[in-house]
mmCIF file of C-alpha atoms and ligand atoms in Angstrom:
data_model
loop_
_atom_site.group_PDB
_atom_site.id
_atom_site.type_symbol
_atom_site.label_atom_id
_atom_site.label_comp_id
_atom_site.label_asym_id
_atom_site.label_seq_id
_atom_site.Cartn_x
_atom_site.Cartn_y
_atom_site.Cartn_z
ATOM 1 C CA UNK C 224 36.170 17.516 7.357
ATOM 2 C CA UNK C 225 38.702 17.804 10.117
ATOM 3 C CA UNK C 226 41.834 15.764 9.445
ATOM 4 C CA UNK C 227 43.806 14.849 12.561
ATOM 5 C CA UNK C 228 47.185 13.192 12.033
ATOM 6 C CA UNK C 229 49.092 11.642 14.935
ATOM 7 C CA UNK C 230 52.261 9.542 14.875
ATOM 8 C CA UNK C 231 50.711 6.336 16.271
ATOM 9 C CA UNK C 232 47.444 4.406 16.415
ATOM 10 C CA UNK C 233 47.461 4.700 20.194
ATOM 11 C CA UNK C 234 47.587 8.494 20.016
ATOM 12 C CA UNK C 235 44.717 8.457 17.510
ATOM 13 C CA UNK C 236 42.740 6.144 19.790
ATOM 14 C CA UNK C 237 43.365 8.406 22.747
ATOM 15 C CA UNK C 238 41.858 11.385 20.881
ATOM 16 C CA UNK C 239 38.895 9.241 19.824
ATOM 17 C CA UNK C 240 38.405 8.048 23.401
ATOM 18 C CA UNK C 241 38.442 11.627 24.649
ATOM 19 C CA UNK C 242 35.810 12.687 22.082
ATOM 20 C CA UNK C 243 33.527 9.806 23.082
ATOM 21 C CA UNK C 244 34.054 10.476 26.810
ATOM 22 C CA UNK C 245 33.156 14.145 26.288
ATOM 23 C CA UNK C 246 30.003 13.122 24.431
ATOM 24 C CA UNK C 247 29.021 10.752 27.262
ATOM 25 C CA UNK C 248 29.658 13.507 29.833
ATOM 26 C CA UNK C 249 27.311 15.810 27.910
ATOM 27 C CA UNK C 250 24.765 13.107 27.141
ATOM 28 C CA UNK C 251 24.870 10.029 29.357
ATOM 29 C CA UNK C 252 22.316 8.232 27.148
ATOM 30 C CA UNK C 253 24.082 8.935 23.848
ATOM 31 C CA UNK C 254 23.687 6.593 20.886
ATOM 32 C CA UNK C 255 26.982 5.336 19.449
ATOM 33 C CA UNK C 256 27.493 3.706 16.071
ATOM 34 C CA UNK C 257 30.283 1.128 16.250
ATOM 35 C CA UNK C 258 32.586 -0.596 13.781
ATOM 36 C CA UNK C 259 34.586 -3.827 13.702
ATOM 37 C CA UNK C 260 37.839 -4.928 12.050
ATOM 38 C CA UNK C 261 41.383 -4.217 13.226
ATOM 39 C CA UNK C 262 41.023 -0.440 13.132
ATOM 40 C CA UNK C 263 38.755 0.215 16.155
ATOM 41 C CA UNK C 264 40.626 -2.179 18.475
ATOM 42 C CA UNK C 265 42.921 0.521 19.992
ATOM 43 C CA UNK C 266 39.871 2.768 20.502
ATOM 44 C CA UNK C 267 37.983 -0.010 22.296
ATOM 45 C CA UNK C 268 41.024 -0.702 24.503
ATOM 46 C CA UNK C 269 41.125 2.985 25.371
ATOM 47 C CA UNK C 270 37.392 3.081 26.199
ATOM 48 C CA UNK C 271 37.804 -0.027 28.387
ATOM 49 C CA UNK C 272 40.743 1.671 30.131
ATOM 50 C CA UNK C 273 38.717 4.843 30.698
ATOM 51 C CA UNK C 274 35.889 2.756 32.139
ATOM 52 C CA UNK C 275 38.318 1.067 34.539
ATOM 53 C CA UNK C 276 40.557 4.005 35.485
ATOM 54 C CA UNK C 277 38.346 7.054 34.993
ATOM 55 C CA UNK C 278 34.896 5.732 35.885
ATOM 56 C CA UNK C 279 33.570 6.380 32.400
ATOM 57 C CA UNK C 280 30.159 4.726 32.461
ATOM 58 C CA UNK C 281 28.289 3.257 29.509
ATOM 59 C CA UNK C 282 25.299 2.162 31.587
ATOM 60 C CA UNK C 283 22.833 4.339 29.660
ATOM 61 C CA UNK C 284 24.561 4.157 26.267
ATOM 62 C CA UNK C 285 22.862 2.550 23.270
ATOM 63 C CA UNK C 286 24.959 1.159 20.414
ATOM 64 C CA UNK C 287 24.348 0.114 16.823
ATOM 65 C CA UNK C 288 27.005 -1.778 14.901
ATOM 66 C CA UNK C 289 27.485 -1.153 11.226
ATOM 67 C CA UNK C 290 27.324 -4.693 9.922
ATOM 68 C CA UNK C 291 27.381 -8.448 10.396
ATOM 69 C CA UNK C 292 28.172 -11.454 8.211
ATOM 70 C CA UNK C 293 25.211 -13.471 7.009
ATOM 71 C CA UNK C 294 25.246 -17.072 8.189
ATOM 72 C CA UNK C 295 27.461 -16.717 11.271
ATOM 73 C CA UNK C 296 25.878 -17.138 14.688
ATOM 74 C CA UNK C 297 26.677 -14.595 17.399
ATOM 75 C CA UNK C 298 28.956 -17.076 19.166
ATOM 76 C CA UNK C 299 31.017 -17.828 16.039
ATOM 77 C CA UNK C 300 34.518 -16.435 16.756
ATOM 78 C CA UNK C 301 34.528 -14.563 13.422
ATOM 79 C CA UNK C 302 31.111 -12.952 13.884
ATOM 80 C CA UNK C 303 31.016 -9.274 14.685
ATOM 81 C CA UNK C 304 28.796 -10.016 17.699
ATOM 82 C CA UNK C 305 31.614 -12.152 19.111
ATOM 83 C CA UNK C 306 34.191 -9.479 18.253
ATOM 84 C CA UNK C 307 32.213 -6.758 20.049
ATOM 85 C CA UNK C 308 31.721 -8.910 23.155
ATOM 86 C CA UNK C 309 35.444 -9.676 23.276
ATOM 87 C CA UNK C 310 36.852 -6.261 22.392
ATOM 88 C CA UNK C 311 34.431 -3.923 24.141
ATOM 89 C CA UNK C 312 31.084 -5.013 25.567
ATOM 90 C CA UNK C 313 32.606 -7.555 27.967
ATOM 91 C CA UNK C 314 34.945 -4.897 29.364
ATOM 92 C CA UNK C 315 32.509 -2.047 30.086
ATOM 93 C CA UNK C 316 29.238 -1.595 31.984
ATOM 94 C CA UNK C 317 27.006 -1.490 28.912
ATOM 95 C CA UNK C 318 23.581 -3.192 29.051
ATOM 96 C CA UNK C 319 23.512 -5.969 26.483
ATOM 97 C CA UNK C 320 19.884 -5.145 25.642
ATOM 98 C CA UNK C 321 21.042 -1.635 24.671
ATOM 99 C CA UNK C 322 23.512 -3.003 22.087
ATOM 100 C CA UNK C 323 22.425 -3.777 18.529
ATOM 101 C CA UNK C 324 24.125 -5.756 15.769
ATOM 102 C CA UNK C 325 22.290 -6.933 12.640
ATOM 103 C CA UNK C 326 21.244 -10.567 13.019
ATOM 104 C CA UNK C 327 23.180 -12.470 10.367
ATOM 105 C CA UNK C 328 21.082 -15.543 11.040
ATOM 106 C CA UNK C 329 17.715 -13.860 10.513
ATOM 107 C CA UNK C 330 15.351 -15.991 8.417
ATOM 108 C CA UNK C 331 13.851 -12.919 6.795
ATOM 109 C CA UNK C 332 16.812 -10.688 5.954
ATOM 110 C CA UNK C 333 14.689 -7.925 4.447
ATOM 111 C CA UNK C 334 12.558 -7.584 7.598
ATOM 112 C CA UNK C 335 15.697 -7.682 9.733
ATOM 113 C CA UNK C 336 17.090 -4.734 7.743
ATOM 114 C CA UNK C 337 13.867 -2.715 8.018
ATOM 115 C CA UNK C 338 13.672 -3.416 11.747
ATOM 116 C CA UNK C 339 17.298 -2.327 12.175
ATOM 117 C CA UNK C 340 16.523 0.992 10.493
ATOM 118 C CA UNK C 341 13.424 1.375 12.723
ATOM 119 C CA UNK C 342 15.445 0.651 15.849
ATOM 120 C CA UNK C 343 18.000 3.327 14.940
ATOM 121 C CA UNK C 344 15.211 5.824 14.283
ATOM 122 C CA UNK C 345 13.365 4.959 17.514
ATOM 123 C CA UNK C 346 16.546 5.463 19.525
ATOM 124 C CA UNK C 347 16.577 9.080 18.339
ATOM 125 C CA UNK C 348 19.384 8.513 15.826
ATOM 126 C CA UNK C 349 23.109 7.979 16.145
ATOM 127 C CA UNK C 350 24.994 10.787 17.890
ATOM 128 C CA UNK C 351 28.453 9.597 16.897
ATOM 129 C CA UNK C 352 29.371 6.911 14.380
ATOM 130 C CA UNK C 353 32.806 5.266 14.478
ATOM 131 C CA UNK C 354 34.080 4.094 11.085
ATOM 132 C CA UNK C 355 37.029 2.266 9.602
ATOM 133 C CA UNK C 356 37.650 2.233 5.872
ATOM 134 C CA UNK C 357 38.196 -0.786 3.638
ATOM 135 C CA UNK C 358 41.164 -0.739 1.282
ATOM 136 C CA UNK C 359 38.541 -0.539 -1.511
ATOM 137 C CA UNK C 360 36.922 2.520 0.096
ATOM 138 C CA UNK C 361 33.990 0.809 1.773
ATOM 139 C CA UNK C 362 32.401 2.120 4.965
ATOM 140 C CA UNK C 363 30.374 -0.492 6.790
ATOM 141 C CA UNK C 364 30.270 -3.119 4.054
ATOM 142 C CA UNK C 365 29.119 -0.613 1.436
ATOM 143 C CA UNK C 366 31.346 -1.770 -1.363
ATOM 144 C CA UNK C 367 32.281 0.378 -4.394
ATOM 145 C CA UNK C 368 29.183 1.045 -6.489
ATOM 146 C CA UNK C 369 26.869 1.126 -3.458
ATOM 147 C CA UNK C 370 24.147 3.730 -3.743
ATOM 148 C CA UNK C 371 25.200 6.780 -1.794
ATOM 149 C CA UNK C 372 21.601 6.959 -0.529
ATOM 150 C CA UNK C 373 21.381 3.278 0.469
ATOM 151 C CA UNK C 374 19.795 2.015 3.691
ATOM 152 C CA UNK C 375 20.450 -1.145 5.729
ATOM 153 C CA UNK C 376 20.398 -4.132 3.382
ATOM 154 C CA UNK C 377 22.158 -7.254 2.194
ATOM 155 C CA UNK C 378 25.444 -6.753 0.312
ATOM 156 C CA UNK C 379 27.823 -9.108 -1.448
ATOM 157 C CA UNK C 380 31.460 -8.659 -0.412
ATOM 158 C CA UNK C 381 34.003 -7.816 -3.099
ATOM 159 C CA UNK C 382 36.914 -10.175 -3.800
ATOM 160 C CA UNK C 383 39.201 -7.538 -2.254
ATOM 161 C CA UNK C 384 37.250 -7.474 1.006
ATOM 162 C CA UNK C 385 37.157 -11.273 1.148
ATOM 163 C CA UNK C 386 40.934 -11.303 0.637
ATOM 164 C CA UNK C 387 41.457 -8.561 3.272
ATOM 165 C CA UNK C 388 39.243 -10.304 5.839
ATOM 166 C CA UNK C 389 40.558 -13.829 5.216
ATOM 167 C CA UNK C 390 43.166 -13.167 7.936
ATOM 168 C CA UNK C 391 40.420 -13.530 10.570
ATOM 169 C CA UNK C 392 39.388 -16.950 9.184
ATOM 170 C CA UNK C 393 41.323 -20.166 8.455
ATOM 171 C CA UNK C 394 41.176 -19.389 4.739
ATOM 172 C CA UNK C 395 39.357 -17.145 2.278
ATOM 173 C CA UNK C 396 36.790 -19.854 1.407
ATOM 174 C CA UNK C 397 35.428 -19.537 4.916
ATOM 175 C CA UNK C 398 34.708 -15.799 4.636
ATOM 176 C CA UNK C 399 30.945 -15.390 4.173
ATOM 177 C CA UNK C 400 30.053 -13.866 0.792
ATOM 178 C CA UNK C 401 27.153 -11.831 2.139
ATOM 179 C CA UNK C 402 26.521 -9.435 4.966
ATOM 180 C CA UNK C 403 23.933 -7.078 6.355
ATOM 181 C CA UNK C 404 25.228 -3.522 6.477
ATOM 182 C CA UNK C 405 23.870 -0.119 7.364
ATOM 183 C CA UNK C 406 23.580 1.806 4.108
ATOM 184 C CA UNK C 407 25.612 4.825 3.127
ATOM 185 C CA UNK C 408 22.479 6.938 3.708
ATOM 186 C CA UNK C 409 22.012 5.371 7.156
ATOM 187 C CA UNK C 410 25.607 6.228 8.057
ATOM 188 C CA UNK C 411 25.236 9.782 6.737
ATOM 189 C CA UNK C 412 22.217 10.334 9.040
ATOM 190 C CA UNK C 413 24.537 10.183 12.089
ATOM 191 C CA UNK C 414 24.919 13.550 13.804
ATOM 192 C CA UNK C 415 28.708 13.216 13.721
ATOM 193 C CA UNK C 416 31.295 10.699 12.567
ATOM 194 C CA UNK C 417 34.897 9.726 13.198
ATOM 195 C CA UNK C 418 36.738 7.734 10.563
ATOM 196 C CA UNK C 419 39.961 6.071 11.696
ATOM 197 C CA UNK C 420 42.633 4.594 9.428
ATOM 198 C CA UNK C 421 46.063 3.234 10.271
ATOM 199 C CA UNK C 422 49.055 2.032 8.316
ATOM 200 C CA UNK C 423 50.596 2.531 4.912
ATOM 201 C CA UNK C 424 48.123 0.098 3.360
ATOM 202 C CA UNK C 425 45.364 2.686 3.885
ATOM 203 C CA UNK C 426 47.305 5.693 2.512
ATOM 204 C CA UNK C 427 45.991 5.442 -1.069
ATOM 205 C CA UNK C 428 42.360 5.038 -0.137
ATOM 206 C CA UNK C 429 42.520 7.795 2.501
ATOM 207 C CA UNK C 430 43.823 10.236 -0.093
ATOM 208 C CA UNK C 431 40.995 9.239 -2.469
ATOM 209 C CA UNK C 432 38.297 9.404 0.210
ATOM 210 C CA UNK C 433 39.420 12.750 1.650
ATOM 211 C CA UNK C 434 40.777 14.597 -1.382
ATOM 212 C CA UNK C 435 39.333 12.798 -4.401
ATOM 213 C CA UNK C 436 35.986 13.352 -6.066
ATOM 214 C CA UNK C 437 32.817 12.194 -4.294
ATOM 215 C CA UNK C 438 31.948 8.944 -6.000
ATOM 216 C CA UNK C 439 30.010 5.745 -5.366
ATOM 217 C CA UNK C 440 33.228 3.997 -6.437
ATOM 218 C CA UNK C 441 34.810 5.276 -3.193
ATOM 219 C CA UNK C 442 31.855 5.141 -0.790
ATOM 220 C CA UNK C 443 33.830 6.824 2.034
ATOM 221 C CA UNK C 444 34.208 9.942 -0.151
ATOM 222 C CA UNK C 445 30.544 10.798 0.611
ATOM 223 C CA UNK C 446 31.743 11.902 4.057
ATOM 224 C CA UNK C 447 33.030 15.068 2.369
ATOM 225 C CA UNK C 448 29.367 16.142 2.237
ATOM 226 C CA UNK C 449 28.733 15.656 5.968
ATOM 227 C CA UNK C 450 29.053 18.751 8.195
ATOM 228 C CA UNK C 451 30.618 16.971 11.187
ATOM 229 C CA UNK C 452 33.331 14.457 10.315
ATOM 230 C CA UNK C 453 36.728 13.914 11.885
ATOM 231 C CA UNK C 454 39.240 11.742 10.040
ATOM 232 C CA UNK C 455 41.807 10.543 12.584
ATOM 233 C CA UNK C 456 44.771 8.828 10.967
ATOM 234 C CA UNK C 457 48.308 7.840 11.846
ATOM 235 C CA UNK C 458 51.210 9.317 9.885
ATOM 236 C CA UNK C 459 51.483 6.240 7.660
ATOM 237 C CA UNK C 460 47.830 6.400 6.554
ATOM 238 C CA UNK C 461 48.164 10.182 6.034
ATOM 239 C CA UNK C 462 51.342 9.899 3.964
ATOM 240 C CA UNK C 463 49.682 10.356 0.556
ATOM 241 C CA UNK C 464 47.495 13.355 1.420
ATOM 242 C CA UNK C 465 48.296 16.324 -0.829
ATOM 243 C CA UNK C 466 47.331 18.868 1.855
ATOM 244 C CA UNK C 467 49.186 17.140 4.666
ATOM 245 C CA UNK C 468 51.045 20.253 5.841
ATOM 246 C CA UNK C 469 47.857 22.271 5.955
ATOM 247 C CA UNK C 470 46.025 19.652 8.082
ATOM 248 C CA UNK C 471 48.932 19.630 10.539
ATOM 249 C CA UNK C 472 48.913 23.430 10.611
ATOM 250 C CA UNK C 473 45.184 23.540 11.344
ATOM 251 C CA UNK C 474 45.491 20.994 14.153
ATOM 252 C CA UNK C 475 48.506 22.700 15.747
ATOM 253 C CA UNK C 476 46.691 26.045 15.773
ATOM 254 C CA UNK C 477 43.240 24.968 16.867
ATOM 255 C CA UNK C 478 41.596 27.584 19.054
ATOM 256 C CA UNK C 479 41.123 26.292 22.639
ATOM 257 C CA UNK C 480 37.358 26.790 22.489
ATOM 258 C CA UNK C 481 37.162 24.189 19.720
ATOM 259 C CA UNK C 482 38.212 21.472 22.213
HETATM 260 P P1 PGA P 611 40.190 -3.065 9.032
HETATM 261 O O1 PGA P 611 38.857 -3.004 8.156
HETATM 262 O O2 PGA P 611 39.939 -2.175 10.194
HETATM 263 O O3 PGA P 611 40.281 -4.504 9.473
HETATM 264 O O4 PGA P 611 41.298 -2.610 8.173
HETATM 265 C C1 PGA P 611 38.267 -1.772 7.946
HETATM 266 C C2 PGA P 611 36.971 -1.956 7.181
HETATM 267 O O5 PGA P 611 36.867 -2.928 6.421
HETATM 268 O O6 PGA P 611 36.066 -1.120 7.333
#
């Protein structure tokens, strides 16, 4: 794991934007895995800025989002489809038929999940997956206790996640109890991953995910087993890392050829 610590979210997002732009320069038809929630918003603003100011084109890019609430239509303001349209897709030149988000209104949820897995496979697999982390350690909506080998499926949100996400709804009773999420195994199949986390509220879980034991009780800890993961965090989210000084030392002394 490479741990990159920057003072602000914007600086973290700028590094993330640069990594994605470099990938697109190397592979104009790359497949990106995308996340929702507050965390990726600065990254999406940066990508939109790069599209506008630096002619970064997404015209051949395919995307797969991690998850969607069950029971919300794509035009519901709290659906992840709506979020993606607002925060990113509406601001870049991506083809809407190249974007994928699980259908939370599918009549047959199991078939929807199998088809989502098939679509990822048929695209050639995800080159780079963007992740946030829940305060309970989830990635996607893989809540604590999720099988570390799980595939796309229905999950029930924990009380903690419902409480955390209630801020996007009028009240916590309106937060759907179920979602479709890529599995931990699906996420781990990505060729590379970037996990972002910002703010003091994420400091505990970042220290567990990065430096604690690998455990289904902290699903993000599985990333320790992946050969190509960057964890990009602001100073507040990094504040409880035991090896903080070492990560800063590594970053400050990175050989130029490592980008
Ligand atoms: P947040 O959520 O970005 O809104 O903190 C992260 C997550 O639940 O994965």
